[in-house]
Amino acid sequence: MAEESNNGTNHMQDLPKVLLLGPGPPFCFESLQLLYSHKFHFLNPHLSDLSLQHFLDHHHPPSIPAILCSPKHSVTADVLRLLPSLRLVLTTSAGTNHIDLRECRRRGIQVANSGALFSEDVADMAVALLIDGLRKISAADRWLRTQNRQNTPWDLFPLGFKLSGKRVGIVGLGSIGMEVAKRLEPFGCIISYNSKHRKGRVSYPFCSTVLELAATCDVLVVCCALNEETKHIINREVILALGKGGFIVNVGRGELIDEKELVKCLMEGELGGAGFDVFENEPRIPQELFKMDNVVLSPHVGPLTESYMNICALMVGNLEAFFLNKPLLTPLILSE
Ligand SMILES: O=CC(=O)O
C-alpha cells in the first residue's frame, strides 16, 4: 500500500492504480471512489471519450497492476495485452465468463470474484421463479389485471402444480446450488445434482451427466458456471429427456441453455414451463417468450438486493490484501 509522504498526506500519484472497467453495477464504482480514493488511484476509462487503448496510453499502462470489472465488460486477451504490469483482475460478479481466465493463468494474473456474497440472493430468485412458474403467480396476476375479472368465475383460472414431491435436479452444486437445495428440501422436493465432480460431503444423489439428471427429474435448476464445457449444457436432448411436464429455471448464464431450442421446445409443448433470470443475448429476449403464460421472466436481477452494499467492502478487501501481498479474500486464480 502507498506510504504516507513526508508531510503526512497521500499523493494520488503514489497510490496504487486500479483501472475501473465501468460503469459497473449500480452505485458500486461511485461509492468505491467516494470512500476509498485516499487509498487507491482509480482510473475511469468509461468516463473518457478515448478508446481504452488511447486512454491507457495517457496513463502509463505499465504502472497499472489491478483491474476491477463487472460482467458487462469483457477482459479479453486483447485487453490484457494492453496492461503489461497487470497482476490482479477483480470482478463484482460471481460469474467470470467475461474474463479470459486461461490468459490470466498463463500470465500469472490473480483473479477474484464476489465469492458467495450473492449466493443466497440468487438461490432465492431460483426458488421464486420455480414457485411462480409452478403456481402460476405472475400468470394469475396478469389474468386479474389485464381483463376485468371481477365478473369472471375465478375457478376458470387453470390449476397449478405442487412443489412438494418434485424431483429437482441442480445443475452445478456450487455455493448457489447448495443454497437452492437447502431452500427446496424443506418444501419436500427430492434433490439430486450434476456437477463437474461428485461432492464429497453431500448426500444428494449425483448424476454424472445432465442428460441422466434430466431423465430422472421434474425440474432442472441451472446454476453452474459458464465456460467452454458448459455452454449449451441444456440442449434439445436434455430438454426432451426432462419431458413435457418438466420445468427449467436458469439463474446462471443465458448461454448455459440453447435458447433457440428451448423456445422451440416450449412452443411445441415438449417442455412444461421455464423461469429465467438470464438470457443468451441480454438484454434481448426471444419475443416468443412474452406470449407464454408458462414462462416467468426476470431481467438478471438475481444478485440485486442489499447484498450489493457489501460489494465495495469486498472488492476493497481484495485490493488491500493484494497490495499487502496477503491472500485474496475471494480468490479464483491465485498466483503460482
Ligand atoms: O450475474 C451475476 C453474477 O455473476 O454475480
mmCIF file of C-alpha atoms and ligand atoms in Angstrom:
data_model
loop_
_atom_site.group_PDB
_atom_site.id
_atom_site.type_symbol
_atom_site.label_atom_id
_atom_site.label_comp_id
_atom_site.label_asym_id
_atom_site.label_seq_id
_atom_site.Cartn_x
_atom_site.Cartn_y
_atom_site.Cartn_z
ATOM 1 C CA MET A 1 0.000 0.000 0.000
ATOM 2 C CA ALA A 2 1.143 3.550 -0.578
ATOM 3 C CA GLU A 3 3.302 5.041 2.121
ATOM 4 C CA GLU A 4 2.373 8.410 3.506
ATOM 5 C CA SER A 5 4.611 11.129 2.148
ATOM 6 C CA ASN A 6 6.797 13.284 4.431
ATOM 7 C CA ASN A 7 4.118 15.897 5.023
ATOM 8 C CA GLY A 8 1.659 13.173 6.102
ATOM 9 C CA THR A 9 -0.595 13.275 3.043
ATOM 10 C CA ASN A 10 -1.058 10.697 0.308
ATOM 11 C CA HIS A 11 -0.342 11.962 -3.184
ATOM 12 C CA MET A 12 -2.572 10.453 -5.800
ATOM 13 C CA GLN A 13 0.381 9.547 -7.990
ATOM 14 C CA ASP A 14 1.828 7.483 -5.117
ATOM 15 C CA LEU A 15 -1.323 5.422 -4.688
ATOM 16 C CA PRO A 16 -1.700 2.034 -6.346
ATOM 17 C CA LYS A 17 -3.579 2.376 -9.618
ATOM 18 C CA VAL A 18 -6.809 0.477 -10.173
ATOM 19 C CA LEU A 19 -8.461 0.532 -13.572
ATOM 20 C CA LEU A 20 -12.264 0.562 -13.338
ATOM 21 C CA LEU A 21 -13.785 -1.073 -16.391
ATOM 22 C CA GLY A 22 -17.125 0.579 -15.887
ATOM 23 C CA PRO A 23 -19.664 1.880 -15.471
ATOM 24 C CA GLY A 24 -20.077 -1.129 -13.137
ATOM 25 C CA PRO A 25 -23.110 -2.221 -11.135
ATOM 26 C CA PRO A 26 -25.442 0.436 -9.679
ATOM 27 C CA PHE A 27 -23.576 2.802 -7.317
ATOM 28 C CA CYS A 28 -20.673 0.399 -6.922
ATOM 29 C CA PHE A 29 -17.828 2.241 -8.633
ATOM 30 C CA GLU A 30 -19.162 5.607 -7.450
ATOM 31 C CA SER A 31 -19.222 4.521 -3.787
ATOM 32 C CA LEU A 32 -15.842 2.924 -4.158
ATOM 33 C CA GLN A 33 -14.314 6.177 -5.324
ATOM 34 C CA LEU A 34 -16.157 8.242 -2.752
ATOM 35 C CA LEU A 35 -14.933 6.067 0.098
ATOM 36 C CA TYR A 36 -11.524 4.821 -0.978
ATOM 37 C CA SER A 37 -9.858 7.433 -3.182
ATOM 38 C CA HIS A 38 -7.408 8.104 -0.350
ATOM 39 C CA LYS A 39 -6.130 4.535 -0.731
ATOM 40 C CA PHE A 40 -6.233 3.872 -4.464
ATOM 41 C CA HIS A 41 -5.846 5.902 -7.608
ATOM 42 C CA PHE A 42 -8.916 4.867 -9.601
ATOM 43 C CA LEU A 43 -8.837 5.306 -13.368
ATOM 44 C CA ASN A 44 -12.150 5.618 -15.224
ATOM 45 C CA PRO A 45 -11.765 4.956 -18.957
ATOM 46 C CA HIS A 46 -15.581 4.784 -19.314
ATOM 47 C CA LEU A 47 -15.817 8.462 -18.346
ATOM 48 C CA SER A 48 -13.427 9.420 -21.134
ATOM 49 C CA ASP A 49 -14.151 9.821 -24.838
ATOM 50 C CA LEU A 50 -10.988 7.922 -25.659
ATOM 51 C CA SER A 51 -10.816 4.278 -26.606
ATOM 52 C CA LEU A 52 -9.392 2.052 -23.864
ATOM 53 C CA GLN A 53 -6.111 1.822 -25.744
ATOM 54 C CA HIS A 54 -5.779 5.621 -26.093
ATOM 55 C CA PHE A 55 -6.878 6.166 -22.516
ATOM 56 C CA LEU A 56 -4.214 3.757 -21.326
ATOM 57 C CA ASP A 57 -1.564 5.396 -23.498
ATOM 58 C CA HIS A 58 -2.214 8.549 -21.479
ATOM 59 C CA HIS A 59 -1.974 6.731 -18.153
ATOM 60 C CA HIS A 60 1.205 4.805 -18.447
ATOM 61 C CA PRO A 61 -0.173 1.233 -18.625
ATOM 62 C CA PRO A 62 2.997 -0.367 -17.180
ATOM 63 C CA SER A 63 2.047 1.166 -13.831
ATOM 64 C CA ILE A 64 -1.440 -0.374 -13.632
ATOM 65 C CA PRO A 65 -1.398 -3.554 -11.553
ATOM 66 C CA ALA A 66 -5.149 -4.081 -10.981
ATOM 67 C CA ILE A 67 -8.478 -4.007 -12.847
ATOM 68 C CA LEU A 68 -11.971 -4.006 -11.395
ATOM 69 C CA CYS A 69 -14.713 -5.024 -13.827
ATOM 70 C CA SER A 70 -18.288 -6.291 -13.968
ATOM 71 C CA PRO A 71 -19.850 -8.923 -16.251
ATOM 72 C CA LYS A 72 -20.782 -6.192 -18.723
ATOM 73 C CA HIS A 73 -17.100 -5.726 -19.617
ATOM 74 C CA SER A 74 -15.072 -8.465 -21.141
ATOM 75 C CA VAL A 75 -11.490 -8.749 -20.034
ATOM 76 C CA THR A 76 -10.235 -10.437 -23.167
ATOM 77 C CA ALA A 77 -6.689 -11.377 -24.114
ATOM 78 C CA ASP A 78 -6.633 -8.120 -26.149
ATOM 79 C CA VAL A 79 -7.492 -6.041 -23.080
ATOM 80 C CA LEU A 80 -4.933 -7.935 -21.001
ATOM 81 C CA ARG A 81 -2.311 -7.279 -23.673
ATOM 82 C CA LEU A 82 -2.761 -3.523 -23.140
ATOM 83 C CA LEU A 83 -1.735 -3.906 -19.496
ATOM 84 C CA PRO A 84 1.751 -5.370 -19.288
ATOM 85 C CA SER A 85 2.029 -4.975 -15.496
ATOM 86 C CA LEU A 86 -1.376 -6.327 -14.626
ATOM 87 C CA ARG A 87 -1.307 -8.729 -11.675
ATOM 88 C CA LEU A 88 -4.913 -8.702 -10.454
ATOM 89 C CA VAL A 89 -8.370 -8.869 -12.065
ATOM 90 C CA LEU A 90 -11.342 -8.342 -9.746
ATOM 91 C CA THR A 91 -14.939 -8.744 -10.819
ATOM 92 C CA THR A 92 -18.025 -7.648 -8.917
ATOM 93 C CA SER A 93 -19.821 -10.808 -10.102
ATOM 94 C CA ALA A 94 -19.802 -14.447 -9.127
ATOM 95 C CA GLY A 95 -19.607 -15.438 -12.812
ATOM 96 C CA THR A 96 -16.258 -14.981 -14.552
ATOM 97 C CA ASN A 97 -17.136 -15.959 -18.123
ATOM 98 C CA HIS A 98 -16.328 -12.390 -19.229
ATOM 99 C CA ILE A 99 -12.693 -12.844 -18.189
ATOM 100 C CA ASP A 100 -10.123 -14.761 -20.224
ATOM 101 C CA LEU A 101 -9.120 -16.983 -17.310
ATOM 102 C CA ARG A 102 -6.757 -19.062 -19.413
ATOM 103 C CA GLU A 103 -4.741 -15.974 -20.359
ATOM 104 C CA CYS A 104 -4.781 -14.781 -16.735
ATOM 105 C CA ARG A 105 -3.448 -18.142 -15.632
ATOM 106 C CA ARG A 106 -0.794 -18.107 -18.329
ATOM 107 C CA ARG A 107 0.385 -14.662 -17.264
ATOM 108 C CA GLY A 108 0.212 -15.368 -13.526
ATOM 109 C CA ILE A 109 -2.527 -12.769 -13.027
ATOM 110 C CA GLN A 110 -4.613 -13.384 -9.912
ATOM 111 C CA VAL A 111 -8.407 -13.287 -10.258
ATOM 112 C CA ALA A 112 -11.043 -12.763 -7.568
ATOM 113 C CA ASN A 113 -14.832 -12.599 -7.843
ATOM 114 C CA SER A 114 -17.709 -11.860 -5.489
ATOM 115 C CA GLY A 115 -17.336 -15.283 -3.866
ATOM 116 C CA ALA A 116 -20.556 -16.381 -2.176
ATOM 117 C CA LEU A 117 -21.745 -12.816 -1.488
ATOM 118 C CA PHE A 118 -24.824 -13.154 -3.708
ATOM 119 C CA SER A 119 -25.413 -16.913 -3.451
ATOM 120 C CA GLU A 120 -28.410 -16.641 -1.122
ATOM 121 C CA ASP A 121 -29.982 -13.912 -3.249
ATOM 122 C CA VAL A 122 -29.565 -15.835 -6.483
ATOM 123 C CA ALA A 123 -30.863 -19.009 -4.828
ATOM 124 C CA ASP A 124 -33.904 -17.081 -3.549
ATOM 125 C CA MET A 125 -34.512 -15.934 -7.115
ATOM 126 C CA ALA A 126 -34.274 -19.504 -8.435
ATOM 127 C CA VAL A 127 -36.817 -20.726 -5.908
ATOM 128 C CA ALA A 128 -39.055 -17.717 -6.565
ATOM 129 C CA LEU A 129 -39.046 -18.383 -10.313
ATOM 130 C CA LEU A 130 -39.835 -22.042 -9.694
ATOM 131 C CA ILE A 131 -42.726 -21.380 -7.318
ATOM 132 C CA ASP A 132 -44.015 -18.616 -9.571
ATOM 133 C CA GLY A 133 -43.912 -20.924 -12.583
ATOM 134 C CA LEU A 134 -45.487 -23.928 -10.898
ATOM 135 C CA ARG A 135 -48.151 -21.983 -9.013
ATOM 136 C CA LYS A 136 -48.672 -19.506 -11.893
ATOM 137 C CA ILE A 137 -48.331 -16.430 -9.705
ATOM 138 C CA SER A 138 -47.281 -13.967 -12.430
ATOM 139 C CA ALA A 139 -49.791 -15.537 -14.809
ATOM 140 C CA ALA A 140 -52.542 -15.132 -12.196
ATOM 141 C CA ASP A 141 -51.513 -11.545 -11.606
ATOM 142 C CA ARG A 142 -51.748 -10.857 -15.352
ATOM 143 C CA TRP A 143 -55.045 -12.698 -15.507
ATOM 144 C CA LEU A 144 -56.531 -10.479 -12.820
ATOM 145 C CA ARG A 145 -55.098 -7.239 -14.147
ATOM 146 C CA THR A 146 -55.447 -7.499 -17.884
ATOM 147 C CA GLN A 147 -59.184 -8.070 -18.007
ATOM 148 C CA ASN A 148 -61.869 -7.154 -15.619
ATOM 149 C CA ARG A 149 -62.057 -10.471 -13.786
ATOM 150 C CA GLN A 150 -64.494 -9.331 -11.118
ATOM 151 C CA ASN A 151 -67.286 -10.814 -13.204
ATOM 152 C CA THR A 152 -65.407 -13.957 -14.274
ATOM 153 C CA PRO A 153 -65.571 -17.055 -12.057
ATOM 154 C CA TRP A 154 -62.104 -17.342 -10.545
ATOM 155 C CA ASP A 155 -62.148 -21.113 -10.824
ATOM 156 C CA LEU A 156 -61.685 -20.650 -14.559
ATOM 157 C CA PHE A 157 -58.012 -19.950 -13.834
ATOM 158 C CA PRO A 158 -56.051 -23.119 -14.664
ATOM 159 C CA LEU A 159 -54.725 -25.462 -11.983
ATOM 160 C CA GLY A 160 -51.160 -25.006 -10.829
ATOM 161 C CA PHE A 161 -48.601 -27.641 -9.902
ATOM 162 C CA LYS A 162 -47.366 -28.749 -6.480
ATOM 163 C CA LEU A 163 -43.816 -28.004 -5.436
ATOM 164 C CA SER A 164 -43.653 -30.710 -2.791
ATOM 165 C CA GLY A 165 -42.621 -34.075 -4.121
ATOM 166 C CA LYS A 166 -40.988 -32.617 -7.215
ATOM 167 C CA ARG A 167 -37.698 -34.205 -8.206
ATOM 168 C CA VAL A 168 -35.355 -31.243 -8.618
ATOM 169 C CA GLY A 169 -32.042 -31.667 -10.417
ATOM 170 C CA ILE A 170 -29.487 -28.980 -9.657
ATOM 171 C CA VAL A 171 -27.041 -28.353 -12.461
ATOM 172 C CA GLY A 172 -23.924 -27.075 -10.679
ATOM 173 C CA LEU A 173 -23.802 -27.730 -6.935
ATOM 174 C CA GLY A 174 -21.572 -24.783 -6.030
ATOM 175 C CA SER A 175 -22.494 -22.243 -3.389
ATOM 176 C CA ILE A 176 -25.644 -21.097 -5.258
ATOM 177 C CA GLY A 177 -26.684 -24.697 -5.992
ATOM 178 C CA MET A 178 -26.253 -25.651 -2.322
ATOM 179 C CA GLU A 179 -28.414 -22.705 -1.247
ATOM 180 C CA VAL A 180 -31.082 -23.775 -3.746
ATOM 181 C CA ALA A 181 -31.023 -27.323 -2.355
ATOM 182 C CA LYS A 182 -31.161 -26.013 1.220
ATOM 183 C CA ARG A 183 -34.271 -23.990 0.365
ATOM 184 C CA LEU A 184 -36.098 -26.649 -1.629
ATOM 185 C CA GLU A 185 -35.598 -29.601 0.724
ATOM 186 C CA PRO A 186 -37.989 -28.226 3.381
ATOM 187 C CA PHE A 187 -40.606 -27.812 0.637
ATOM 188 C CA GLY A 188 -40.482 -31.587 0.203
ATOM 189 C CA CYS A 189 -38.513 -31.582 -3.039
ATOM 190 C CA ILE A 190 -36.289 -34.537 -3.825
ATOM 191 C CA ILE A 191 -32.859 -33.200 -4.712
ATOM 192 C CA SER A 192 -30.207 -34.666 -6.986
ATOM 193 C CA TYR A 193 -27.434 -32.939 -8.890
ATOM 194 C CA ASN A 194 -24.871 -32.860 -11.633
ATOM 195 C CA SER A 195 -21.582 -31.048 -11.163
ATOM 196 C CA LYS A 196 -18.147 -31.242 -12.679
ATOM 197 C CA HIS A 197 -17.213 -33.567 -9.804
ATOM 198 C CA ARG A 198 -19.167 -35.553 -7.236
ATOM 199 C CA LYS A 199 -19.194 -33.561 -3.979
ATOM 200 C CA GLY A 200 -17.574 -35.445 -1.107
ATOM 201 C CA ARG A 201 -19.658 -34.226 1.797
ATOM 202 C CA VAL A 202 -23.036 -34.122 0.066
ATOM 203 C CA SER A 203 -25.624 -36.868 0.410
ATOM 204 C CA TYR A 204 -27.770 -35.863 -2.601
ATOM 205 C CA PRO A 205 -27.579 -38.393 -5.438
ATOM 206 C CA PHE A 206 -25.057 -37.418 -8.104
ATOM 207 C CA CYS A 207 -25.691 -37.871 -11.832
ATOM 208 C CA SER A 208 -22.577 -37.909 -13.962
ATOM 209 C CA THR A 209 -24.364 -36.302 -16.920
ATOM 210 C CA VAL A 210 -27.018 -33.606 -17.239
ATOM 211 C CA LEU A 211 -28.921 -35.924 -19.571
ATOM 212 C CA GLU A 212 -29.212 -38.570 -16.855
ATOM 213 C CA LEU A 213 -30.226 -35.882 -14.360
ATOM 214 C CA ALA A 214 -32.946 -34.598 -16.707
ATOM 215 C CA ALA A 215 -34.266 -38.092 -17.340
ATOM 216 C CA THR A 216 -34.789 -38.653 -13.601
ATOM 217 C CA CYS A 217 -36.153 -35.220 -12.611
ATOM 218 C CA ASP A 218 -39.224 -32.997 -12.994
ATOM 219 C CA VAL A 219 -37.316 -29.736 -12.624
ATOM 220 C CA LEU A 220 -33.821 -28.562 -13.551
ATOM 221 C CA VAL A 221 -32.315 -25.561 -11.769
ATOM 222 C CA VAL A 222 -29.339 -24.335 -13.765
ATOM 223 C CA CYS A 223 -26.752 -22.516 -11.683
ATOM 224 C CA CYS A 224 -23.343 -23.727 -12.828
ATOM 225 C CA ALA A 225 -20.518 -21.529 -14.109
ATOM 226 C CA LEU A 226 -20.452 -20.755 -17.822
ATOM 227 C CA ASN A 227 -17.313 -21.936 -19.590
ATOM 228 C CA GLU A 228 -16.338 -23.852 -22.740
ATOM 229 C CA GLU A 229 -17.582 -27.139 -21.276
ATOM 230 C CA THR A 230 -20.917 -25.842 -20.012
ATOM 231 C CA LYS A 231 -22.043 -23.662 -22.940
ATOM 232 C CA HIS A 232 -25.408 -25.097 -24.119
ATOM 233 C CA ILE A 233 -25.196 -27.816 -21.477
ATOM 234 C CA ILE A 234 -29.007 -27.723 -21.652
ATOM 235 C CA ASN A 235 -29.649 -28.723 -25.261
ATOM 236 C CA ARG A 236 -32.653 -30.191 -27.048
ATOM 237 C CA GLU A 237 -31.827 -33.735 -25.982
ATOM 238 C CA VAL A 238 -31.705 -32.707 -22.313
ATOM 239 C CA ILE A 239 -34.976 -30.772 -22.612
ATOM 240 C CA LEU A 240 -36.719 -33.725 -24.237
ATOM 241 C CA ALA A 241 -35.370 -36.018 -21.513
ATOM 242 C CA LEU A 242 -36.901 -33.723 -18.882
ATOM 243 C CA GLY A 243 -40.171 -34.050 -20.724
ATOM 244 C CA LYS A 244 -43.499 -32.355 -21.374
ATOM 245 C CA GLY A 245 -44.264 -31.793 -17.683
ATOM 246 C CA GLY A 246 -40.754 -30.550 -16.952
ATOM 247 C CA PHE A 247 -39.756 -27.087 -15.746
ATOM 248 C CA ILE A 248 -36.371 -25.377 -16.180
ATOM 249 C CA VAL A 249 -35.046 -22.498 -14.085
ATOM 250 C CA ASN A 250 -31.925 -20.631 -15.176
ATOM 251 C CA VAL A 251 -30.164 -18.248 -12.794
ATOM 252 C CA GLY A 252 -26.644 -18.932 -14.077
ATOM 253 C CA ARG A 253 -25.897 -17.511 -17.502
ATOM 254 C CA GLY A 254 -28.087 -17.457 -20.593
ATOM 255 C CA GLU A 255 -25.560 -19.357 -22.716
ATOM 256 C CA LEU A 256 -25.869 -22.406 -20.479
ATOM 257 C CA ILE A 257 -29.082 -23.156 -22.388
ATOM 258 C CA ASP A 258 -29.507 -23.466 -26.132
ATOM 259 C CA GLU A 259 -32.165 -20.760 -26.073
ATOM 260 C CA LYS A 260 -33.393 -21.293 -29.627
ATOM 261 C CA GLU A 261 -34.056 -24.963 -28.913
ATOM 262 C CA LEU A 262 -35.641 -24.133 -25.590
ATOM 263 C CA VAL A 263 -38.079 -21.688 -27.200
ATOM 264 C CA LYS A 264 -38.855 -24.289 -29.848
ATOM 265 C CA CYS A 265 -39.494 -26.986 -27.238
ATOM 266 C CA LEU A 266 -41.790 -24.645 -25.308
ATOM 267 C CA MET A 267 -43.697 -23.782 -28.482
ATOM 268 C CA GLU A 268 -44.027 -27.466 -29.392
ATOM 269 C CA GLY A 269 -45.255 -28.344 -25.889
ATOM 270 C CA GLU A 270 -42.209 -30.536 -25.302
ATOM 271 C CA LEU A 271 -41.446 -28.681 -22.051
ATOM 272 C CA GLY A 272 -43.958 -27.687 -19.370
ATOM 273 C CA GLY A 273 -42.531 -24.286 -18.474
ATOM 274 C CA ALA A 274 -39.499 -22.250 -17.511
ATOM 275 C CA GLY A 275 -38.267 -19.396 -15.339
ATOM 276 C CA PHE A 276 -35.351 -17.254 -16.487
ATOM 277 C CA ASP A 277 -33.325 -14.563 -14.795
ATOM 278 C CA VAL A 278 -30.671 -14.735 -17.534
ATOM 279 C CA PHE A 279 -30.767 -14.859 -21.333
ATOM 280 C CA GLU A 280 -28.429 -15.784 -24.122
ATOM 281 C CA ASN A 281 -28.238 -12.321 -25.703
ATOM 282 C CA GLU A 282 -29.049 -9.904 -22.907
ATOM 283 C CA PRO A 283 -30.787 -7.528 -22.961
ATOM 284 C CA ARG A 284 -32.551 -9.204 -25.878
ATOM 285 C CA ILE A 285 -35.228 -11.748 -25.045
ATOM 286 C CA PRO A 286 -36.819 -14.023 -27.654
ATOM 287 C CA GLN A 287 -40.161 -12.354 -28.435
ATOM 288 C CA GLU A 288 -41.995 -15.701 -28.402
ATOM 289 C CA LEU A 289 -41.436 -15.939 -24.635
ATOM 290 C CA PHE A 290 -43.542 -12.851 -23.997
ATOM 291 C CA LYS A 291 -46.609 -14.686 -25.213
ATOM 292 C CA MET A 292 -46.166 -17.736 -22.989
ATOM 293 C CA ASP A 293 -48.014 -17.890 -19.695
ATOM 294 C CA ASN A 294 -45.958 -20.897 -18.594
ATOM 295 C CA VAL A 295 -42.756 -18.830 -18.642
ATOM 296 C CA VAL A 296 -41.603 -16.397 -15.945
ATOM 297 C CA LEU A 297 -39.109 -13.718 -16.952
ATOM 298 C CA SER A 298 -36.845 -11.527 -14.868
ATOM 299 C CA PRO A 299 -34.143 -9.074 -16.041
ATOM 300 C CA HIS A 300 -30.978 -10.599 -14.496
ATOM 301 C CA VAL A 301 -31.682 -9.247 -11.039
ATOM 302 C CA GLY A 302 -30.868 -12.394 -9.023
ATOM 303 C CA PRO A 303 -27.978 -10.780 -7.131
ATOM 304 C CA LEU A 304 -29.537 -7.314 -6.875
ATOM 305 C CA THR A 305 -30.534 -6.911 -3.232
ATOM 306 C CA GLU A 306 -28.994 -5.024 -0.337
ATOM 307 C CA SER A 307 -26.143 -7.563 -0.602
ATOM 308 C CA TYR A 308 -24.770 -5.138 -3.175
ATOM 309 C CA MET A 309 -23.995 -2.742 -0.317
ATOM 310 C CA ASN A 310 -21.236 -5.164 0.671
ATOM 311 C CA ILE A 311 -19.605 -5.498 -2.719
ATOM 312 C CA CYS A 312 -17.465 -2.364 -2.271
ATOM 313 C CA ALA A 313 -16.068 -3.593 1.019
ATOM 314 C CA LEU A 314 -15.314 -6.991 -0.500
ATOM 315 C CA MET A 315 -13.573 -5.519 -3.534
ATOM 316 C CA VAL A 316 -11.537 -3.146 -1.348
ATOM 317 C CA GLY A 317 -10.677 -6.055 0.972
ATOM 318 C CA ASN A 318 -9.326 -7.921 -2.042
ATOM 319 C CA LEU A 319 -7.385 -4.865 -3.248
ATOM 320 C CA GLU A 320 -5.856 -4.279 0.182
ATOM 321 C CA ALA A 321 -4.921 -7.940 0.537
ATOM 322 C CA PHE A 322 -3.352 -7.929 -2.915
ATOM 323 C CA PHE A 323 -1.275 -4.788 -2.362
ATOM 324 C CA LEU A 324 -0.127 -6.083 1.039
ATOM 325 C CA ASN A 325 0.864 -9.413 -0.541
ATOM 326 C CA LYS A 326 -1.725 -11.223 1.542
ATOM 327 C CA PRO A 327 -4.121 -13.945 0.324
ATOM 328 C CA LEU A 328 -7.135 -12.621 -1.600
ATOM 329 C CA LEU A 329 -10.473 -12.826 0.226
ATOM 330 C CA THR A 330 -12.400 -14.452 -2.628
ATOM 331 C CA PRO A 331 -9.742 -15.917 -4.912
ATOM 332 C CA LEU A 332 -10.486 -17.761 -8.096
ATOM 333 C CA ILE A 333 -6.996 -17.868 -9.523
ATOM 334 C CA LEU A 334 -4.011 -17.480 -7.240
ATOM 335 C CA SER A 335 -0.534 -16.571 -8.358
ATOM 336 C CA GLU A 336 1.693 -19.628 -8.806
HETATM 337 O O1 LIG B 1 -24.801 -12.465 -12.628
HETATM 338 C C1 LIG B 1 -24.270 -12.042 -11.672
HETATM 339 C C2 LIG B 1 -23.102 -12.634 -11.077
HETATM 340 O O2 LIG B 1 -22.444 -13.472 -11.712
HETATM 341 O O3 LIG B 1 -22.783 -12.247 -9.930
#
